[in-house]
Tab-separated table of C-alpha atoms and ligand atoms in Angstrom:
chain	number	residue	atom	x	y	z
L	198	MET	CA	52.739	103.904	72.294
L	199	LEU	CA	55.687	105.991	71.162
L	200	PHE	CA	53.724	107.369	68.052
L	201	ARG	CA	50.719	108.237	70.183
L	202	ASN	CA	52.787	110.219	72.588
L	203	ARG	CA	54.313	111.950	69.742
L	204	PHE	CA	51.273	112.479	68.259
L	205	LEU	CA	49.575	113.856	71.330
L	206	LEU	CA	52.619	116.256	71.908
L	207	LEU	CA	52.904	117.739	68.496
L	208	LEU	CA	48.999	118.230	68.742
L	209	ALA	CA	49.287	119.853	71.969
L	210	LEU	CA	52.278	122.152	70.851
L	211	ALA	CA	50.397	123.045	67.770
L	212	ALA	CA	47.288	123.998	69.492
L	213	LEU	CA	49.472	126.212	71.901
L	214	LEU	CA	50.763	127.634	68.966
L	215	ALA	CA	47.625	128.644	67.227
L	216	PHE	CA	46.181	129.707	70.286
L	217	VAL	CA	49.114	132.660	71.280
L	218	SER	CA	49.406	133.296	67.386
L	219	LEU	CA	45.826	133.892	67.023
L	220	SER	CA	45.583	135.989	70.419
L	221	LEU	CA	48.045	138.335	69.635
L	222	GLN	CA	46.648	138.831	66.447
L	223	PHE	CA	43.356	139.448	67.940
L	224	PHE	CA	44.743	142.215	70.328
L	225	HIS	CA	46.196	143.876	67.267
L	226	LEU	CA	43.069	143.691	65.486
L	227	ILE	CA	41.197	145.725	68.020
L	228	PRO	CA	40.312	148.463	65.973
L	229	VAL	CA	43.112	151.287	65.710
L	230	SER	CA	40.910	154.049	64.621
L	231	THR	CA	41.128	153.718	61.012
L	232	ALA	CA	39.335	156.847	60.711
L	233	LYS	CA	42.607	159.006	62.075
L	234	ASN	CA	44.942	158.669	59.595
L	235	GLY	CA	43.472	156.212	57.074
L	236	VAL	CA	46.362	153.691	57.256
L	237	SER	CA	45.688	150.475	59.292
L	238	SER	CA	48.517	148.429	58.526
L	239	LYS	CA	47.320	146.543	61.480
L	240	SER	CA	44.415	144.941	59.780
L	241	ARG	CA	46.521	143.198	57.579
L	242	LYS	CA	47.306	140.548	60.408
L	243	ARG	CA	45.843	136.877	60.536
L	244	ILE	CA	44.891	136.401	56.483
L	245	MET	CA	48.240	137.423	55.503
L	246	PRO	CA	51.303	135.687	56.479
L	247	ASP	CA	52.880	137.764	59.295
L	248	PRO	CA	56.448	137.627	60.584
L	249	VAL	CA	55.854	138.406	63.891
L	250	THR	CA	53.460	136.088	64.859
L	251	GLU	CA	53.711	133.144	62.645
L	252	PRO	CA	55.975	130.698	62.004
L	253	PRO	CA	58.653	132.260	59.516
L	254	VAL	CA	58.209	128.849	57.204
L	255	THR	CA	54.506	127.913	57.044
L	256	ASP	CA	54.254	125.105	59.486
L	257	PRO	CA	51.580	122.431	57.825
L	258	VAL	CA	50.550	121.064	61.429
L	259	TYR	CA	49.615	124.598	62.505
L	260	GLU	CA	47.728	125.263	59.081
L	261	ALA	CA	45.940	122.178	59.369
L	262	LEU	CA	45.000	123.101	63.159
L	263	LEU	CA	43.595	126.430	61.950
L	264	TYR	CA	41.566	124.465	59.349
L	265	CYS	CA	40.004	122.227	62.103
L	266	ASN	CA	38.879	125.385	63.722
L	267	ILE	CA	38.336	123.577	66.830
L	268	PRO	CA	35.765	125.755	69.391
L	269	SER	CA	37.496	126.581	72.256
L	270	VAL	CA	37.476	130.113	73.512
L	271	ALA	CA	35.303	132.868	72.760
L	272	GLU	CA	36.391	134.647	69.370
L	273	ARG	CA	36.478	138.091	69.120
L	274	SER	CA	35.773	139.526	65.746
L	275	MET	CA	35.230	142.585	63.583
L	276	GLU	CA	32.000	142.346	62.420
L	277	GLY	CA	29.624	145.243	63.014
L	278	HIS	CA	32.326	147.776	63.768
L	279	ALA	CA	31.458	150.949	62.390
L	280	PRO	CA	31.246	154.790	63.637
L	281	HIS	CA	28.470	155.755	65.410
L	282	HIS	CA	26.614	157.573	62.941
L	283	PHE	CA	26.639	154.686	60.529
L	284	LYS	CA	23.617	152.298	60.389
L	285	LEU	CA	23.363	149.045	59.416
L	286	VAL	CA	21.357	148.229	56.453
L	287	SER	CA	21.951	144.616	55.378
L	288	VAL	CA	24.371	141.366	56.010
L	289	HIS	CA	25.157	138.849	53.580
L	290	VAL	CA	26.685	135.735	54.950
L	291	PHE	CA	28.785	132.761	52.738
L	292	ILE	CA	29.357	130.113	55.045
L	293	ARG	CA	31.202	126.846	54.600
L	294	HIS	CA	29.674	123.977	56.603
L	295	GLY	CA	31.078	122.720	59.773
L	296	ASP	CA	33.483	119.944	60.701
L	297	ARG	CA	32.579	117.079	58.995
L	298	TYR	CA	33.382	113.323	58.645
L	299	PRO	CA	35.753	112.810	55.558
L	300	LEU	CA	34.439	112.230	51.860
L	301	TYR	CA	36.766	109.399	51.035
L	302	VAL	CA	38.261	106.418	52.756
L	303	ILE	CA	41.785	105.277	52.933
L	304	PRO	CA	41.673	102.088	51.493
L	305	LYS	CA	42.059	98.862	53.506
L	306	THR	CA	41.917	101.010	56.914
L	307	LYS	CA	39.352	100.899	59.341
L	308	ARG	CA	37.786	104.308	59.042
L	309	PRO	CA	37.923	106.545	61.895
L	310	GLU	CA	35.442	105.884	64.543
L	311	ILE	CA	33.483	109.243	65.003
L	312	ASP	CA	30.125	109.632	66.818
L	313	CYS	CA	28.087	111.986	64.662
L	314	THR	CA	25.193	111.845	67.101
L	315	LEU	CA	24.495	115.131	69.269
L	316	VAL	CA	24.971	114.567	73.027
L	317	ALA	CA	25.541	117.196	75.957
L	318	ASN	CA	28.109	115.101	77.818
L	319	ARG	CA	31.082	115.389	74.355
L	320	LYS	CA	32.985	118.265	73.422
L	321	PRO	CA	32.700	120.763	72.031
L	322	TYR	CA	29.308	121.399	73.382
L	323	HIS	CA	27.276	124.648	73.058
L	324	PRO	CA	24.482	125.302	75.573
L	325	LYS	CA	22.146	125.570	73.113
L	326	LEU	CA	22.845	122.070	71.614
L	327	GLU	CA	19.898	120.329	73.549
L	328	ALA	CA	17.595	122.517	72.092
L	329	PHE	CA	18.645	122.604	68.833
L	330	VAL	CA	18.181	118.958	68.496
L	331	SER	CA	14.652	119.050	70.191
L	332	HIS	CA	13.785	121.952	67.627
L	333	MET	CA	15.101	120.058	64.691
L	334	SER	CA	13.232	117.118	65.354
L	335	LYS	CA	9.895	118.933	65.298
L	336	GLY	CA	11.067	120.051	61.906
L	337	SER	CA	8.477	121.198	59.153
L	338	GLY	CA	8.809	120.015	55.442
L	339	ALA	CA	7.340	123.325	54.414
L	340	SER	CA	10.406	125.208	55.169
L	341	PHE	CA	12.425	123.709	52.360
L	342	GLU	CA	12.173	123.898	48.695
L	343	SER	CA	12.410	120.280	47.234
L	344	PRO	CA	14.695	118.387	47.334
L	345	LEU	CA	15.889	119.601	50.414
L	346	ASN	CA	12.918	117.902	52.513
L	347	SER	CA	14.386	114.736	51.955
L	348	LEU	CA	17.150	115.593	54.048
L	349	PRO	CA	17.881	115.074	57.500
L	350	LEU	CA	17.696	117.933	59.775
L	351	TYR	CA	20.634	117.242	62.167
L	352	PRO	CA	23.405	114.638	62.240
L	353	ASN	CA	22.049	111.387	64.109
L	354	HIS	CA	24.527	108.382	63.012
L	355	PRO	CA	26.478	106.702	65.726
L	356	LEU	CA	29.283	106.047	63.384
L	357	CYS	CA	29.169	109.100	61.113
L	358	GLU	CA	28.216	108.592	57.462
L	359	MET	CA	30.836	109.717	54.871
L	360	GLY	CA	30.535	113.513	54.338
L	361	GLU	CA	28.044	113.853	57.463
L	362	LEU	CA	28.424	116.743	59.808
L	363	THR	CA	29.652	116.335	63.254
L	364	GLN	CA	28.718	117.595	66.784
L	365	THR	CA	31.753	119.755	66.006
L	366	GLY	CA	30.693	121.165	62.968
L	367	VAL	CA	27.186	122.276	64.897
L	368	VAL	CA	28.764	123.775	67.459
L	369	GLN	CA	30.973	125.584	65.235
L	370	HIS	CA	27.735	127.093	63.458
L	371	LEU	CA	25.687	127.582	66.702
L	372	GLN	CA	28.605	129.751	67.574
L	373	ASN	CA	28.897	131.567	64.503
L	374	GLY	CA	25.074	132.130	64.590
L	375	GLN	CA	25.522	133.520	68.371
L	376	LEU	CA	28.046	135.777	67.515
L	377	LEU	CA	26.387	137.445	64.510
L	378	ARG	CA	23.380	137.644	66.822
L	379	ASP	CA	25.055	139.503	69.605
L	380	ILE	CA	26.474	141.925	66.921
L	381	TYR	CA	23.497	142.362	64.132
L	382	LEU	CA	20.505	141.936	66.117
L	383	LYS	CA	21.329	143.043	69.447
L	384	LYS	CA	23.674	145.527	68.783
L	385	HIS	CA	22.174	146.792	65.435
L	386	LYS	CA	18.828	145.875	65.369
L	387	LEU	CA	19.384	144.589	61.707
L	388	LEU	CA	15.838	142.904	62.083
L	389	PRO	CA	12.778	144.089	63.483
L	390	ASN	CA	11.014	142.599	66.963
L	391	ASP	CA	8.229	141.415	64.451
L	392	TRP	CA	10.545	140.272	61.566
L	393	SER	CA	8.994	137.813	58.993
L	394	ALA	CA	10.155	135.408	56.253
L	395	ASP	CA	10.507	137.752	53.877
L	396	GLN	CA	13.555	139.549	55.649
L	397	LEU	CA	15.583	136.169	55.361
L	398	TYR	CA	17.008	134.879	52.293
L	399	LEU	CA	18.328	131.401	52.816
L	400	GLU	CA	20.153	129.278	50.371
L	401	THR	CA	22.035	125.911	50.425
L	402	THR	CA	23.439	123.321	48.492
L	403	GLY	CA	21.602	119.757	48.566
L	404	LYS	CA	24.337	117.990	50.942
L	405	SER	CA	22.868	117.353	54.680
L	406	ARG	CA	25.788	119.008	55.679
L	407	THR	CA	25.015	122.304	54.262
L	408	LEU	CA	21.606	122.422	55.198
L	409	GLN	CA	22.507	121.459	58.805
L	410	SER	CA	24.930	124.040	58.934
L	411	GLY	CA	22.563	126.684	57.862
L	412	LEU	CA	20.036	125.478	60.496
L	413	ALA	CA	22.582	125.184	63.356
L	414	LEU	CA	23.677	128.917	62.394
L	415	LEU	CA	20.086	130.290	61.980
L	416	TYR	CA	19.308	128.636	65.306
L	417	GLY	CA	22.165	130.368	67.096
L	418	PHE	CA	20.995	133.554	65.323
L	419	LEU	CA	17.319	134.105	65.426
L	420	PRO	CA	15.746	135.182	68.684
L	421	ASP	CA	12.909	132.527	68.359
L	422	PHE	CA	13.522	130.017	65.619
L	423	ASP	CA	9.791	129.998	64.219
L	424	TRP	CA	9.640	127.032	61.406
L	425	LYS	CA	6.754	129.186	59.642
L	426	LYS	CA	9.267	132.297	58.872
L	427	ILE	CA	11.947	129.911	57.489
L	428	TYR	CA	12.227	129.029	54.074
L	429	PHE	CA	15.812	127.592	52.366
L	430	ARG	CA	15.908	127.495	48.686
L	431	HIS	CA	17.955	124.831	47.193
L	432	GLN	CA	21.322	125.728	45.091
L	433	PRO	CA	22.237	122.875	42.817
L	434	SER	CA	25.181	124.448	41.860
L	435	ALA	CA	28.417	124.834	44.190
L	436	LEU	CA	29.113	128.036	42.570
L	437	PHE	CA	25.842	129.470	43.554
L	438	CYS	CA	25.460	130.402	39.706
L	439	SER	CA	21.574	129.787	39.673
L	440	GLY	CA	20.410	130.416	35.654
L	441	SER	CA	23.806	131.561	34.652
L	442	CYS	CA	25.759	128.736	35.044
L	443	TYR	CA	26.875	128.032	31.333
L	444	CYS	CA	30.143	129.650	30.913
L	445	PRO	CA	32.609	127.623	28.694
L	446	VAL	CA	35.770	130.074	29.001
L	447	ARG	CA	35.566	129.489	32.991
L	448	ASN	CA	35.695	125.572	32.426
L	449	GLN	CA	38.841	126.278	30.187
L	450	TYR	CA	40.582	128.050	33.003
L	451	LEU	CA	39.535	125.144	35.277
L	452	GLU	CA	41.101	122.630	32.985
L	453	LYS	CA	44.467	124.779	32.767
L	454	GLU	CA	44.159	124.877	36.285
L	455	GLN	CA	43.842	121.432	36.944
L	456	ARG	CA	46.836	120.559	34.229
L	457	ARG	CA	49.140	122.959	36.563
L	458	GLN	CA	48.120	121.090	39.977
L	459	TYR	CA	49.098	117.866	37.670
L	460	LEU	CA	52.287	119.222	36.659
L	461	LEU	CA	53.140	120.376	40.009
L	462	ARG	CA	52.527	117.087	41.740
L	463	LEU	CA	54.938	115.458	39.492
L	464	LYS	CA	57.578	117.672	40.262
L	465	ASN	CA	57.482	116.622	44.086
L	466	SER	CA	59.547	113.750	44.194
L	467	GLN	CA	59.239	113.575	48.228
L	468	LEU	CA	55.514	113.781	47.619
L	469	GLU	CA	55.431	110.801	45.346
L	470	LYS	CA	57.815	108.670	47.831
L	471	THR	CA	55.302	109.454	50.329
L	472	TYR	CA	51.986	108.361	48.476
L	473	GLY	CA	54.268	105.276	47.510
L	474	GLU	CA	55.147	104.495	51.153
L	475	MET	CA	51.672	105.099	52.269
L	476	ALA	CA	50.431	102.694	49.698
L	477	LYS	CA	52.578	99.680	50.733
L	478	ILE	CA	51.385	100.533	54.009
L	479	VAL	CA	47.923	99.744	53.143
L	480	ASP	CA	48.750	97.439	50.309
L	481	VAL	CA	46.963	99.035	47.555
L	482	PRO	CA	48.457	100.498	44.286
L	483	THR	CA	49.852	104.081	44.816
L	484	LYS	CA	47.440	105.315	42.063
L	485	GLN	CA	44.433	103.988	44.001
L	486	LEU	CA	45.687	105.464	47.457
L	487	ARG	CA	46.435	108.977	45.947
L	488	ALA	CA	42.991	108.677	44.300
L	489	ALA	CA	41.381	108.220	47.469
L	490	ASN	CA	42.398	111.731	48.702
L	491	PRO	CA	44.186	110.602	51.729
L	492	ILE	CA	44.814	113.994	53.182
L	493	ASP	CA	40.618	114.493	53.836
L	494	SER	CA	40.877	111.656	56.269
L	495	MET	CA	43.919	112.431	57.761
L	496	LEU	CA	42.837	115.742	58.234
L	497	CYS	CA	39.821	113.975	60.278
L	498	HIS	CA	42.143	112.019	62.293
L	499	LEU	CA	43.999	115.249	63.282
L	500	CYS	CA	40.884	117.052	64.074
L	501	HIS	CA	39.458	114.803	66.164
L	502	ASN	CA	42.256	113.334	67.755
L	503	VAL	CA	42.267	110.120	66.870
L	504	SER	CA	45.613	108.637	65.595
L	505	PHE	CA	46.379	107.848	62.060
L	506	PRO	CA	45.313	104.516	60.891
L	507	CYS	CA	47.860	101.326	61.042
L	508	THR	CA	47.931	98.064	59.139
L	509	ARG	CA	50.555	94.924	59.756
L	510	ASN	CA	52.978	96.662	57.220
L	511	GLY	CA	53.051	100.000	59.588
L	512	CYS	CA	51.200	103.129	60.363
L	513	VAL	CA	50.383	106.114	58.236
L	514	ASP	CA	52.165	108.835	60.399
L	515	MET	CA	52.941	112.492	60.928
L	516	GLU	CA	55.438	113.191	58.625
L	517	HIS	CA	53.161	111.617	55.514
L	518	PHE	CA	50.462	114.074	56.750
L	519	LYS	CA	53.371	116.974	56.970
L	520	VAL	CA	54.695	115.939	53.557
L	521	ILE	CA	51.340	116.299	51.646
L	522	LYS	CA	49.979	119.307	53.386
L	523	THR	CA	53.076	120.925	52.889
L	524	HIS	CA	52.519	120.049	49.239
L	525	GLN	CA	48.929	121.529	49.564
L	526	ILE	CA	50.089	124.797	50.908
L	527	GLU	CA	53.013	125.152	47.903
L	528	ASP	CA	50.329	124.302	45.577
L	529	GLU	CA	48.267	127.326	46.773
L	530	ARG	CA	51.267	129.450	46.332
L	531	GLU	CA	51.684	128.472	42.733
L	532	ARG	CA	47.683	128.870	42.275
L	533	ARG	CA	48.203	132.472	43.172
L	534	GLU	CA	51.272	133.149	40.856
L	535	LYS	CA	50.285	131.460	38.068
L	536	LYS	CA	46.358	133.291	38.126
L	537	LEU	CA	44.658	130.635	36.167
L	538	TYR	CA	42.398	130.089	39.235
L	539	LEU	CA	41.911	133.865	39.392
L	540	GLY	CA	40.388	133.671	35.991
L	541	TYR	CA	38.090	130.571	36.815
L	542	SER	CA	37.108	132.586	40.153
L	543	LEU	CA	36.236	135.737	38.325
L	544	LEU	CA	34.062	133.918	36.328
L	545	GLY	CA	32.528	131.206	38.893
L	546	ALA	CA	32.026	134.170	41.538
L	547	HIS	CA	30.251	136.834	38.993
L	548	PRO	CA	26.582	135.412	39.295
L	549	ILE	CA	26.774	135.320	43.062
L	550	LEU	CA	28.180	138.402	43.293
L	551	ASN	CA	25.895	139.731	40.854
L	552	GLN	CA	23.108	138.513	42.794
L	553	THR	CA	24.591	140.308	46.112
L	554	ILE	CA	25.056	143.440	44.837
L	555	GLY	CA	21.355	143.607	43.490
L	556	ARG	CA	20.016	142.431	46.655
L	557	MET	CA	22.100	145.414	48.415
L	558	GLN	CA	20.882	148.026	45.791
L	559	ARG	CA	17.237	146.950	46.695
L	560	ALA	CA	18.220	147.482	49.919
L	561	THR	CA	19.429	150.564	49.782
L	562	GLU	CA	16.029	151.846	47.962
L	563	GLY	CA	14.743	151.198	51.367
L	564	ARG	CA	13.113	147.776	50.490
L	565	LYS	CA	12.717	145.854	53.648
L	566	GLU	CA	13.180	142.259	52.417
L	567	GLU	CA	16.055	139.928	52.303
L	568	LEU	CA	17.579	142.353	55.230
L	569	PHE	CA	20.046	138.983	56.182
L	570	ALA	CA	21.212	136.472	53.439
L	571	LEU	CA	22.599	133.353	54.138
L	572	TYR	CA	24.232	130.965	51.832
L	573	SER	CA	25.281	127.844	53.010
L	574	ALA	CA	28.238	126.355	51.017
L	575	HIS	CA	31.449	124.696	50.576
L	576	ASP	CA	34.935	125.300	50.262
L	577	VAL	CA	34.599	125.104	46.480
L	578	THR	CA	32.297	128.209	46.767
L	579	LEU	CA	34.177	130.621	49.195
L	580	SER	CA	37.641	129.696	47.393
L	581	PRO	CA	36.487	131.387	43.917
L	582	VAL	CA	34.331	134.171	45.774
L	583	LEU	CA	37.783	135.125	47.980
L	584	SER	CA	39.853	134.935	45.153
L	585	ALA	CA	37.686	137.190	42.573
L	586	LEU	CA	37.529	139.869	45.315
L	587	GLY	CA	41.248	139.719	45.323
L	588	LEU	CA	41.714	138.118	48.506
L	589	SER	CA	44.067	135.433	47.356
L	590	GLU	CA	46.016	135.569	50.522
L	591	ALA	CA	43.191	134.508	52.456
L	592	ARG	CA	43.462	131.126	53.693
L	593	PHE	CA	41.760	128.275	52.565
L	594	PRO	CA	37.844	128.555	54.030
L	595	ARG	CA	38.399	126.322	57.259
L	596	PHE	CA	35.495	124.368	58.790
L	597	ALA	CA	32.487	126.626	59.332
L	598	ALA	CA	34.462	129.833	57.575
L	599	ARG	CA	32.449	132.519	57.221
L	600	LEU	CA	32.823	135.727	54.855
L	601	ILE	CA	30.230	138.336	55.201
L	602	PHE	CA	29.451	141.563	53.133
L	603	GLU	CA	27.791	144.426	55.420
L	604	LEU	CA	25.940	147.146	53.796
L	605	TRP	CA	26.067	150.534	55.799
L	606	GLN	CA	24.375	153.926	55.459
L	607	ASP	CA	25.614	156.822	56.905
L	608	ARG	CA	23.176	159.033	58.573
L	609	GLU	CA	25.018	162.263	57.836
L	610	LYS	CA	24.782	161.924	54.394
L	611	PRO	CA	21.605	159.101	53.925
L	612	ASN	CA	22.188	158.719	50.024
L	613	GLU	CA	25.772	157.211	50.883
L	614	HIS	CA	26.093	153.664	51.278
L	615	SER	CA	29.202	151.354	52.224
L	616	VAL	CA	30.267	148.307	52.217
L	617	ARG	CA	32.736	146.160	54.881
L	618	ILE	CA	33.877	142.704	53.900
L	619	LEU	CA	34.805	140.181	56.706
L	620	TYR	CA	36.607	137.029	56.547
L	621	ASN	CA	36.538	134.757	59.684
L	622	GLY	CA	35.837	138.073	61.586
L	623	VAL	CA	38.766	139.817	60.202
L	624	ASP	CA	38.014	143.401	58.566
L	625	VAL	CA	39.368	142.332	54.960
L	626	THR	CA	37.702	145.711	53.229
L	627	PHE	CA	40.894	146.637	51.979
L	628	HIS	CA	42.864	143.892	50.681
L	629	THR	CA	39.894	143.533	47.949
L	630	SER	CA	41.273	144.597	44.390
L	631	PHE	CA	38.312	147.203	44.399
L	632	CYS	CA	38.792	149.167	47.458
L	633	GLN	CA	42.809	149.234	48.020
L	634	ASP	CA	43.415	152.485	46.341
L	635	HIS	CA	40.359	153.704	47.891
L	636	HIS	CA	41.686	153.074	51.189
L	637	LYS	CA	44.552	155.360	50.973
L	638	ARG	CA	42.384	158.301	50.250
L	639	SER	CA	39.591	158.213	52.180
L	640	PRO	CA	39.110	158.775	55.918
L	641	LYS	CA	36.304	156.420	56.175
L	642	PRO	CA	36.693	153.150	57.566
L	643	MET	CA	34.564	151.609	54.640
L	644	CYS	CA	34.452	151.233	51.005
L	645	PRO	CA	31.813	152.677	48.735
L	646	LEU	CA	29.095	150.502	47.453
L	647	GLU	CA	29.784	152.125	43.911
L	648	ASN	CA	33.308	150.464	44.085
L	649	LEU	CA	32.092	146.905	44.783
L	650	VAL	CA	29.210	147.548	41.999
L	651	ARG	CA	31.508	148.924	39.389
L	652	PHE	CA	33.725	145.984	40.048
L	653	VAL	CA	30.996	143.148	39.578
L	654	LYS	CA	29.364	145.034	36.640
L	655	ARG	CA	32.634	145.889	34.796
L	656	ASP	CA	36.002	145.455	36.228
L	657	MET	CA	35.983	141.905	37.017
L	658	PHE	CA	35.732	141.312	33.234
L	659	VAL	CA	38.697	143.871	32.376
L	660	ALA	CA	40.680	141.992	34.882
L	661	LEU	CA	40.451	138.877	33.033
L	662	GLY	CA	42.677	140.611	30.396
L	663	GLY	CA	40.462	140.535	27.022
L	664	SER	CA	38.096	143.319	25.707
L	665	SER	CA	35.143	141.822	27.385
L	666	THR	CA	32.994	143.819	29.737
L	667	ASN	CA	30.136	141.810	30.669
L	668	TYR	CA	29.696	137.930	31.676
L	669	TYR	CA	28.134	136.763	28.511
L	670	ASP	CA	31.281	138.042	26.444
L	671	ALA	CA	33.770	137.136	28.883
L	672	CYS	CA	32.295	133.400	29.079
L	673	HIS	CA	32.341	132.939	25.390
L	674	ARG	CA	35.410	134.921	24.469
L	675	GLU	CA	37.026	133.179	21.427
L	676	GLY	CA	40.707	132.043	21.326
L	677	PHE	CA	41.312	131.869	24.776
J	93	LIG	C1	43.651	113.149	72.874
J	93	LIG	O1	42.935	111.805	73.053
J	93	LIG	C2	44.012	111.388	74.203
J	93	LIG	C3	43.341	110.000	74.513
J	93	LIG	O2	43.272	109.219	73.705
J	93	LIG	C4	43.666	112.318	75.359
J	93	LIG	O3	44.220	111.873	76.829
J	93	LIG	C5	43.760	113.773	75.298
J	93	LIG	O4	43.675	114.892	76.174
J	93	LIG	C6	43.435	114.251	73.672
J	93	LIG	N1	44.112	115.552	73.784
J	93	LIG	C7	43.155	116.292	73.090
J	93	LIG	C8	43.488	117.893	72.787
J	93	LIG	O5	41.970	116.540	73.233
J	94	LIG	C1	22.666	140.307	37.030
J	94	LIG	O1	21.781	140.903	38.021
J	94	LIG	C2	20.560	141.803	37.426
J	94	LIG	C3	19.713	141.993	38.224
J	94	LIG	O2	20.433	142.842	39.415
J	94	LIG	C4	20.156	140.595	36.316
J	94	LIG	O3	19.412	141.039	35.335
J	94	LIG	C5	21.374	139.952	35.391
J	94	LIG	O4	20.867	138.751	34.339
J	94	LIG	C6	22.494	139.430	36.297
J	94	LIG	N1	23.550	138.612	35.531
J	94	LIG	C7	23.906	137.656	35.657
J	94	LIG	C8	25.220	137.429	34.635
J	94	LIG	O5	24.055	136.955	36.442
């Protein structure tokens, strides 16, 4: 009982903290006319640690609750903000799937009882939830590239299966979709009234949670969700690298990065002690407990307000959670410093960024296809893209995270195209490595498309430090 109260108190406190902090930041985030003097330090809030609105030491519980992304108050976002003489040309959306059931179980404990059916009288709720279920149940197999057509179109197990999307996850993406609809369709008329299948480009990995997340977002987004106009392509690789996945140097970076991770873990005696204690509680060897990646399960307990598991030897508790989560944060810090992950990311994200600029360039030529692209993906997709763009300070992708590229045309200079980049509703355009300097020179609140193109075609490889200037050479560099 004592444990339960302490748990709830902590949860409530952290939720309040998160809410206050986010609200404050959102107020700062209302665009302060970056056009006036080109200096907008205010837009540096939220993805960067901020001494005023965030705890001085990164608080593991606060970070965890941001990660849960529990739908509550209507969100403010910066998507679609542009001077009136700019026309929205195309939008490219990368999402992480919504809240899911853990991928691992803590050995020898009862797994958390979470219901993955979708029902109106459970929170969180979205007004479109019932309509979504009824529409999905009439789904059409013709809308999916094989093997996607064998996947269920919405979560439906009374006890969630491993990795299954939850109601929270569906609501998160219905909300994302609705938000994007208000901005991109209602305000900016991205799609014509008689839009057709060609105007969407939809791609998902082969997991039910990503497909279902993509469908929920689209259901919130599209004015009429017509199965005949939906076609989801299947992406076998979490890097979305399609035909360009073979890259030996990328794998070498990854191996070195994993080695770094391993060494950092060994140095953390408190972490080892914590795993040891937890292993005793559940009565398995420490190695087995660690391999079961308990943080994934513990986050589910936290996000769903279900107390941590107990056995007759005791309970897994918040102190254990804090130690592991704090280590994760420390690990991310060292990851930024050592830059091995950056090398991995530059090569890992190149194919999908290359595809995106290709799509943008076709749109600048006046082609009307693929005006809205949606990639329904994973943390291991978004993380490398963020890192490659130079957004290494950005928070780890939370459930239902969204990273958006907007392409704009200046009506006064129709040959000039610009991009904006937004992460979870925050404008991060001028945090990217290819537009930091531009920011200081230009009064325009956007980045020239050429900057992004130059970065993807060449500068990404220069950033790797070798002499390579293209993907193939960079991937096959000898003596790395
Ligand atoms: C968490 O669950 C308890 C019941 O176990 C409930 O009283 C409390 O309101 C819940 N808290 C939140 C934030 O949902
Ligand atoms: C980049 O995109 C172009 C077309 O836009 C394509 O020809 C090229 O093969 C792509 N490169 C990689 C490495 O994906």
